[in-house]
CSV table of C-alpha atoms and ligand atoms in Angstrom, one decimal:
chain,number,residue,atom,x,y,z
Z,1,UNK,CA,-33.8,45.7,-51.3
Z,2,UNK,CA,-36.4,47.3,-48.8
Z,3,UNK,CA,-37.1,51.0,-49.7
Z,4,UNK,CA,-35.6,53.2,-47.1
Z,5,UNK,CA,-38.5,54.4,-44.7
Z,6,UNK,CA,-39.0,57.9,-44.1
Z,7,UNK,CA,-37.7,59.1,-40.8
Z,8,UNK,CA,-39.6,61.2,-38.3
Z,9,UNK,CA,-38.7,62.7,-35.0
Z,10,UNK,CA,-41.3,63.7,-32.3
Z,11,UNK,CA,-39.6,66.5,-30.4
Z,12,UNK,CA,-40.8,67.0,-26.9
Z,13,UNK,CA,-39.3,69.8,-24.9
Z,14,UNK,CA,-39.7,69.3,-21.0
Z,15,UNK,CA,-39.5,71.3,-18.2
Z,16,UNK,CA,-40.4,70.0,-14.6
Z,17,UNK,CA,-42.9,67.8,-16.2
Z,18,UNK,CA,-42.3,64.7,-14.2
Z,19,UNK,CA,-46.4,64.6,-13.5
Z,20,UNK,CA,-47.1,63.9,-17.3
Z,21,UNK,CA,-44.0,62.7,-19.0
Z,22,UNK,CA,-45.0,59.0,-18.4
Z,23,UNK,CA,-48.6,59.6,-19.7
Z,24,UNK,CA,-47.0,61.7,-22.8
Z,25,UNK,CA,-44.7,58.9,-23.7
Z,26,UNK,CA,-47.4,56.3,-23.6
Z,27,UNK,CA,-49.8,58.3,-25.7
Z,28,UNK,CA,-47.2,58.9,-28.0
Z,29,UNK,CA,-46.1,55.2,-28.6
Z,30,UNK,CA,-49.6,54.2,-28.9
Z,31,UNK,CA,-50.1,56.5,-31.8
Z,32,UNK,CA,-47.0,55.9,-33.5
Z,33,UNK,CA,-46.6,52.1,-33.2
Z,34,UNK,CA,-49.3,51.2,-35.9
Z,35,UNK,CA,-47.6,53.6,-38.4
Z,36,UNK,CA,-45.0,51.1,-39.8
Z,37,UNK,CA,-44.4,52.9,-42.9
Z,38,UNK,CA,-42.2,55.1,-41.0
Z,39,UNK,CA,-39.2,55.2,-38.5
Z,40,UNK,CA,-39.7,57.2,-35.5
Z,41,UNK,CA,-37.5,58.6,-33.2
Z,42,UNK,CA,-38.5,60.5,-30.2
Z,43,UNK,CA,-36.6,63.1,-28.8
Z,44,UNK,CA,-36.9,64.5,-25.3
Z,45,UNK,CA,-35.2,67.7,-24.4
Z,46,UNK,CA,-34.7,68.3,-20.6
Z,47,UNK,CA,-34.6,71.9,-20.2
Z,48,UNK,CA,-33.1,72.0,-16.9
Z,49,UNK,CA,-36.0,70.7,-14.9
Z,50,UNK,CA,-35.6,70.8,-11.1
Z,51,UNK,CA,-38.1,67.9,-10.4
Z,52,UNK,CA,-37.7,64.3,-11.4
Z,53,UNK,CA,-38.1,64.8,-14.9
Z,54,UNK,CA,-34.8,63.8,-16.0
Z,55,UNK,CA,-34.6,60.4,-14.3
Z,56,UNK,CA,-38.1,59.6,-15.5
Z,57,UNK,CA,-37.0,60.6,-19.1
Z,58,UNK,CA,-34.0,58.2,-18.7
Z,59,UNK,CA,-36.0,55.4,-17.4
Z,60,UNK,CA,-38.5,55.8,-20.7
Z,61,UNK,CA,-35.0,55.9,-22.5
Z,62,UNK,CA,-34.0,52.5,-21.3
Z,63,UNK,CA,-37.1,50.6,-22.0
Z,64,UNK,CA,-37.5,52.3,-25.4
Z,65,UNK,CA,-34.8,52.1,-28.1
Z,66,UNK,CA,-36.6,55.1,-30.1
Z,67,UNK,CA,-35.9,57.5,-27.3
Z,68,UNK,CA,-32.9,59.9,-27.3
Z,69,UNK,CA,-32.9,62.4,-24.5
Z,70,UNK,CA,-30.8,65.8,-24.7
Z,71,UNK,CA,-30.1,67.1,-21.1
Z,72,UNK,CA,-29.6,71.0,-21.4
Z,73,UNK,CA,-26.9,72.4,-19.0
Z,74,UNK,CA,-29.7,74.7,-17.3
Z,75,UNK,CA,-33.2,76.1,-18.1
Z,76,UNK,CA,-32.8,78.1,-21.4
Z,77,UNK,CA,-36.5,78.2,-22.2
Z,78,UNK,CA,-38.8,76.3,-24.5
Z,79,UNK,CA,-37.6,78.1,-27.7
Z,80,UNK,CA,-34.0,77.4,-26.9
Z,81,UNK,CA,-35.0,73.8,-26.0
Z,82,UNK,CA,-36.7,73.3,-29.2
Z,83,UNK,CA,-34.0,74.9,-31.0
Z,84,UNK,CA,-31.5,72.3,-29.7
Z,85,UNK,CA,-33.8,69.5,-30.7
Z,86,UNK,CA,-34.1,71.0,-34.4
Z,87,UNK,CA,-30.0,71.5,-34.4
Z,88,UNK,CA,-29.7,68.0,-33.3
Z,89,UNK,CA,-32.0,65.9,-35.6
Z,90,UNK,CA,-31.2,64.4,-39.0
Z,91,UNK,CA,-34.6,63.1,-40.2
Z,92,UNK,CA,-36.9,63.7,-43.1
Z,93,UNK,CA,-39.7,65.5,-40.8
Z,94,UNK,CA,-40.0,66.7,-37.1
Z,95,UNK,CA,-43.1,67.0,-35.0
Z,96,UNK,CA,-43.0,69.1,-32.2
Z,97,UNK,CA,-45.2,68.1,-29.3
Z,98,UNK,CA,-45.8,69.8,-25.8
Z,99,UNK,CA,-45.1,67.5,-23.0
Z,100,UNK,CA,-48.7,68.3,-21.2
Z,101,UNK,CA,-50.8,66.5,-24.0
Z,102,UNK,CA,-52.1,70.0,-24.8
Z,103,UNK,CA,-51.0,69.3,-28.4
Z,104,UNK,CA,-52.8,66.0,-28.9
Z,105,UNK,CA,-50.4,63.1,-29.9
Z,106,UNK,CA,-53.6,61.4,-31.7
Z,107,UNK,CA,-53.2,63.7,-34.4
Z,108,UNK,CA,-49.7,62.9,-35.3
Z,109,UNK,CA,-51.0,60.5,-38.3
Z,110,UNK,CA,-53.3,63.3,-39.6
Z,111,UNK,CA,-50.0,65.7,-39.7
Z,112,UNK,CA,-48.3,63.0,-41.6
Z,113,UNK,CA,-51.3,62.7,-44.0
Z,114,UNK,CA,-51.6,66.1,-44.7
Z,115,UNK,CA,-47.9,66.6,-45.4
Z,116,UNK,CA,-47.9,63.8,-48.1
Z,117,UNK,CA,-51.5,64.7,-49.5
Z,118,UNK,CA,-50.8,68.4,-49.6
Z,119,UNK,CA,-47.2,68.2,-50.5
Z,120,UNK,CA,-46.8,70.6,-47.7
Z,121,UNK,CA,-43.4,72.0,-46.2
Z,122,UNK,CA,-45.1,72.9,-42.8
Z,123,UNK,CA,-48.4,71.4,-41.3
Z,124,UNK,CA,-49.3,73.5,-38.3
Z,125,UNK,CA,-51.7,73.0,-35.7
Z,126,UNK,CA,-54.5,75.6,-35.3
Z,127,UNK,CA,-56.6,75.6,-32.3
Z,128,UNK,CA,-60.1,76.3,-32.7
Z,129,UNK,CA,-60.9,76.3,-29.0
Z,130,UNK,CA,-58.7,76.8,-26.0
Z,131,UNK,CA,-60.4,74.6,-23.3
Z,132,UNK,CA,-59.1,75.7,-19.7
Z,133,UNK,CA,-58.1,79.2,-20.4
Z,134,UNK,CA,-59.8,82.3,-19.1
Z,135,UNK,CA,-61.5,84.7,-21.1
Z,136,UNK,CA,-59.0,87.6,-20.3
Z,137,UNK,CA,-56.2,85.1,-21.9
Z,138,UNK,CA,-58.1,84.7,-25.0
Z,139,UNK,CA,-59.1,88.2,-25.2
Z,140,UNK,CA,-55.6,89.5,-24.9
Z,141,UNK,CA,-54.0,87.0,-27.4
Z,142,UNK,CA,-56.5,88.1,-29.9
Z,143,UNK,CA,-55.7,91.5,-29.4
Z,144,UNK,CA,-51.8,90.7,-29.7
Z,145,UNK,CA,-52.4,88.8,-32.9
Z,146,UNK,CA,-54.3,91.8,-34.3
Z,147,UNK,CA,-51.6,94.1,-33.5
Z,148,UNK,CA,-48.6,92.2,-34.8
Z,149,UNK,CA,-50.2,91.4,-37.9
Z,150,UNK,CA,-51.0,95.0,-38.7
Z,151,UNK,CA,-47.6,96.1,-38.1
Z,152,UNK,CA,-45.2,93.5,-39.4
Z,153,UNK,CA,-44.8,92.0,-42.9
Z,154,UNK,CA,-44.7,88.5,-41.8
Z,155,UNK,CA,-48.2,86.9,-41.4
Z,156,UNK,CA,-48.4,85.1,-38.2
Z,157,UNK,CA,-51.5,82.9,-38.2
Z,158,UNK,CA,-53.6,83.1,-35.3
Z,159,UNK,CA,-54.0,80.7,-32.4
Z,160,UNK,CA,-51.1,79.0,-33.7
Z,161,UNK,CA,-48.4,77.4,-31.5
Z,162,UNK,CA,-45.5,75.3,-31.9
Z,163,UNK,CA,-47.4,72.3,-32.5
Z,164,UNK,CA,-46.6,71.1,-36.0
Z,165,UNK,CA,-44.9,68.9,-38.5
Z,166,UNK,CA,-41.9,70.2,-40.5
Z,167,UNK,CA,-40.2,68.8,-43.5
Z,168,UNK,CA,-36.4,68.8,-44.0
Z,169,UNK,CA,-36.5,71.9,-46.0
Z,170,UNK,CA,-38.2,73.7,-43.3
Z,171,UNK,CA,-36.1,72.6,-40.7
Z,172,UNK,CA,-32.9,73.7,-42.5
Z,173,UNK,CA,-34.6,77.1,-43.2
Z,174,UNK,CA,-35.2,77.4,-39.6
Z,175,UNK,CA,-31.9,76.6,-38.5
Z,176,UNK,CA,-30.3,79.3,-40.4
Z,177,UNK,CA,-32.3,81.8,-37.9
Z,178,UNK,CA,-29.8,82.2,-35.2
Z,179,UNK,CA,-31.2,85.4,-33.3
Z,180,UNK,CA,-31.0,85.3,-29.7
Z,181,UNK,CA,-34.7,86.8,-29.0
Z,182,UNK,CA,-36.6,84.0,-30.5
Z,183,UNK,CA,-40.4,84.6,-31.1
Z,184,UNK,CA,-40.7,81.2,-32.5
Z,185,UNK,CA,-44.4,81.9,-33.9
Z,186,UNK,CA,-42.7,84.8,-35.9
Z,187,UNK,CA,-39.7,82.4,-37.1
Z,188,UNK,CA,-41.7,79.7,-38.1
Z,189,UNK,CA,-44.0,82.0,-40.2
Z,190,UNK,CA,-40.8,84.0,-41.5
Z,191,UNK,CA,-39.5,80.8,-43.6
Z,192,UNK,CA,-42.7,81.1,-45.7
Z,193,UNK,CA,-42.8,77.9,-47.9
Z,194,UNK,CA,-46.1,75.9,-48.2
Z,195,UNK,CA,-47.8,75.9,-44.8
Z,196,UNK,CA,-50.9,74.1,-44.3
Z,197,UNK,CA,-53.0,74.3,-41.0
Z,198,UNK,CA,-54.5,71.5,-39.2
Z,199,UNK,CA,-57.5,72.6,-37.1
Z,200,UNK,CA,-58.0,70.9,-33.6
Z,201,UNK,CA,-59.4,71.4,-30.2
Z,202,UNK,CA,-56.8,72.5,-27.9
Z,203,UNK,CA,-57.1,70.4,-24.4
Z,204,UNK,CA,-56.5,71.7,-20.8
Z,205,UNK,CA,-53.0,70.7,-19.4
Z,206,UNK,CA,-53.3,66.9,-18.5
Z,207,UNK,CA,-51.2,67.8,-15.2
Z,208,UNK,CA,-48.7,69.9,-13.9
Z,209,UNK,CA,-48.5,73.6,-14.2
Z,210,UNK,CA,-48.4,76.2,-17.0
Z,211,UNK,CA,-44.9,78.1,-16.7
Z,212,UNK,CA,-46.6,81.2,-18.2
Z,213,UNK,CA,-47.8,84.0,-16.0
Z,214,UNK,CA,-49.3,87.3,-17.4
Z,215,UNK,CA,-45.7,89.2,-17.0
Z,216,UNK,CA,-44.2,86.6,-19.2
Z,217,UNK,CA,-46.8,86.8,-21.6
Z,218,UNK,CA,-46.4,90.3,-21.8
Z,219,UNK,CA,-42.6,89.8,-22.4
Z,220,UNK,CA,-43.4,87.3,-25.0
Z,221,UNK,CA,-45.8,90.0,-26.8
Z,222,UNK,CA,-42.8,92.5,-26.6
Z,223,UNK,CA,-40.5,89.9,-28.2
Z,224,UNK,CA,-42.7,89.2,-30.9
Z,225,UNK,CA,-43.5,92.9,-31.7
Z,226,UNK,CA,-39.9,94.2,-31.4
Z,227,UNK,CA,-38.4,91.0,-33.4
Z,228,UNK,CA,-40.7,91.7,-36.2
Z,229,UNK,CA,-41.5,95.3,-36.6
Z,230,UNK,CA,-40.0,98.6,-36.3
Z,231,UNK,CA,-43.3,100.4,-35.9
Z,232,UNK,CA,-42.8,101.1,-32.1
Z,233,UNK,CA,-39.7,103.4,-33.3
Z,234,UNK,CA,-41.6,104.9,-36.0
Z,235,UNK,CA,-44.5,105.7,-33.8
Z,236,UNK,CA,-42.1,107.4,-31.4
Z,237,UNK,CA,-40.8,109.5,-34.4
Z,238,UNK,CA,-44.3,110.4,-35.2
Z,239,UNK,CA,-45.5,111.3,-31.7
Z,240,UNK,CA,-42.2,113.8,-31.5
Z,241,UNK,CA,-43.4,115.2,-34.9
Z,242,UNK,CA,-47.0,115.8,-33.9
Z,243,UNK,CA,-46.0,117.1,-30.4
Z,244,UNK,CA,-43.4,119.7,-32.1
Z,245,UNK,CA,-46.0,121.0,-34.4
Z,246,UNK,CA,-48.6,121.5,-31.8
Z,247,UNK,CA,-46.0,123.3,-29.7
Z,248,UNK,CA,-45.0,125.4,-32.3
Z,249,UNK,CA,-48.7,126.6,-33.0
Z,250,UNK,CA,-49.3,127.0,-29.3
Z,251,UNK,CA,-46.0,128.8,-28.9
Z,252,UNK,CA,-47.1,131.3,-31.9
Z,253,UNK,CA,-50.6,131.6,-30.3
Z,254,UNK,CA,-49.0,132.7,-26.7
Z,255,UNK,CA,-46.7,135.4,-28.3
Z,256,UNK,CA,-49.4,136.8,-30.4
Z,257,UNK,CA,-51.8,136.8,-27.3
Z,258,UNK,CA,-49.0,138.3,-25.1
Z,259,UNK,CA,-48.5,141.1,-27.7
Z,260,UNK,CA,-52.3,142.1,-28.0
Z,261,UNK,CA,-53.5,141.6,-24.5
Z,262,UNK,CA,-50.2,141.7,-22.6
Z,263,UNK,CA,-49.1,138.9,-20.1
Z,264,UNK,CA,-51.1,137.5,-17.8
Z,265,UNK,CA,-49.3,135.1,-15.4
Z,266,UNK,CA,-52.0,132.5,-14.6
Z,267,UNK,CA,-51.7,129.0,-16.6
Z,268,UNK,CA,-50.1,127.1,-14.3
Z,269,UNK,CA,-52.5,124.4,-14.4
Z,270,UNK,CA,-52.0,124.1,-18.2
Z,271,UNK,CA,-48.4,124.2,-17.9
Z,272,UNK,CA,-48.3,121.5,-15.5
Z,273,UNK,CA,-50.6,119.5,-17.7
Z,274,UNK,CA,-48.1,119.8,-20.8
Z,275,UNK,CA,-45.2,119.0,-18.5
Z,276,UNK,CA,-46.6,115.9,-17.3
Z,277,UNK,CA,-47.9,114.7,-20.6
Z,278,UNK,CA,-44.6,115.6,-22.4
Z,279,UNK,CA,-42.6,113.7,-19.9
Z,280,UNK,CA,-44.7,110.9,-20.1
Z,281,UNK,CA,-44.3,110.5,-23.8
Z,282,UNK,CA,-40.6,111.3,-23.4
Z,283,UNK,CA,-40.1,108.4,-21.0
Z,284,UNK,CA,-42.1,106.0,-23.0
Z,285,UNK,CA,-40.2,106.9,-26.1
Z,286,UNK,CA,-37.0,106.2,-24.3
Z,287,UNK,CA,-38.5,103.0,-23.1
Z,288,UNK,CA,-39.1,101.7,-26.7
Z,289,UNK,CA,-35.7,102.9,-27.5
Z,290,UNK,CA,-34.4,100.8,-24.8
Z,291,UNK,CA,-36.4,97.6,-25.8
Z,292,UNK,CA,-34.7,97.6,-29.0
Z,293,UNK,CA,-31.1,98.5,-27.8
Z,294,UNK,CA,-31.3,95.7,-25.2
Z,295,UNK,CA,-32.1,93.2,-28.0
Z,296,UNK,CA,-29.2,94.9,-30.1
Z,297,UNK,CA,-26.9,94.4,-27.0
Z,298,UNK,CA,-27.9,90.8,-26.6
Z,299,UNK,CA,-27.4,89.9,-30.1
Z,300,UNK,CA,-24.0,91.3,-30.0
Z,301,UNK,CA,-22.8,89.3,-27.2
Z,302,UNK,CA,-23.0,86.3,-29.7
Z,303,UNK,CA,-23.5,83.8,-27.1
Z,304,UNK,CA,-24.9,80.4,-28.2
Z,305,UNK,CA,-28.4,79.7,-27.9
Z,306,UNK,CA,-28.1,76.6,-25.2
Z,307,UNK,CA,-25.5,74.4,-23.9
Z,308,UNK,CA,-26.1,70.6,-24.0
Z,309,UNK,CA,-25.2,68.9,-20.7
Z,310,UNK,CA,-25.4,65.4,-22.2
Z,311,UNK,CA,-26.9,63.6,-25.2
Z,312,UNK,CA,-28.4,60.1,-23.8
Z,313,UNK,CA,-28.7,57.7,-27.0
Z,314,UNK,CA,-29.8,54.4,-27.3
G,1,UDP,N1,-41.1,74.2,-21.5
G,1,UDP,C1,-39.8,74.1,-21.6
G,1,UDP,N2,-39.0,74.8,-21.0
G,1,UDP,C2,-39.5,76.2,-20.3
G,1,UDP,C3,-41.0,76.1,-20.2
G,1,UDP,C4,-41.8,75.4,-20.9
G,1,UDP,O1,-39.4,73.3,-22.3
G,1,UDP,O2,-38.6,76.9,-20.0
G,1,UDP,C5,-42.1,73.1,-22.3
G,1,UDP,C6,-42.9,72.5,-21.3
G,1,UDP,O3,-42.3,71.3,-20.5
G,1,UDP,C7,-44.1,72.0,-22.3
G,1,UDP,C8,-44.2,73.0,-23.2
G,1,UDP,O4,-43.0,73.9,-23.0
G,1,UDP,O5,-43.6,70.9,-22.8
G,1,UDP,C9,-45.3,74.3,-23.0
G,1,UDP,O6,-45.1,74.8,-21.8
G,1,UDP,P1,-46.4,75.2,-21.1
G,1,UDP,O7,-47.3,73.9,-20.9
G,1,UDP,O8,-45.8,75.5,-19.7
G,1,UDP,O9,-46.8,76.4,-21.7
G,1,UDP,P2,-48.3,76.7,-22.3
G,1,UDP,O10,-49.0,75.4,-22.7
G,1,UDP,O11,-49.3,76.9,-21.0
G,1,UDP,O12,-48.3,77.7,-23.2
G,2,MG,MG1,-49.0,73.7,-21.9
């Protein structure tokens, strides 16, 4: 009897990727065809694309029996799309790839090699260069990693995205994490186990457009920080404490000063400065509280992370 081959799923979330999806599929096929020691399944998640992505995917699926397509009921975001895929698969390992070829499919054999050689639970891609990205984006990204690793207990590896191989154990662990606010880099790191980096040069997008603008990146950073740290809340307390202390001594100074040299009405500029400074801090603190409360609100609704419209299986 033949030994059961290990099954590996290539998971590709797709949102408006009609321009690259065919190239992407060709690249993947080209890489996995020589790897005959494994059974491959390619799972495309159509995350509510508004272009011709779904028909293109279905055409690919018709020609290639290894392909499954899951069509979500609308656009839920990459995190939810990946989660839908991870929930669906039952293979021995998964490899998550971006459709835009920024995570080179050529590295699939390397991921598999490290997985076995180092007996790793997770092999994650770590970018040693980011081609086609502005210095501003690189600079802000570096700042973000510094902040989040300072203030959270989970070590989030720098320059790491979703590109990775995970074995069964890691997939199952990740499935346990059902929070609505999914900062995937954080969740991937949270599970722990043996995680091994694979360094690579990140390519610019093959075609199509990035779905991230700076506002979304700002939101993603907030997601990461509020999801993995309570430090901002503590900072608010600390601010309040510091300012009260200052106010106490300042008050004492004013009283003593008035007792000895009488009251002098001037002081309007300093008064205004104090008021505006304090209202600024108060508003910021309320904002921080709001960020956390909003997240509690979203979690309590208990909605599912995504809805599947249809699964197209060979
Ligand atoms: N993606 C998705 N849903 C979204 C946005 C993006 O499934 O709402 C997919 C997209 O098709 C691609 C991957 O996530 O395969 C990465 O997206 P993108 O290239 O826009 O992000 P970047 O590489 O710029 O971080
Ligand atoms: Mg990309």
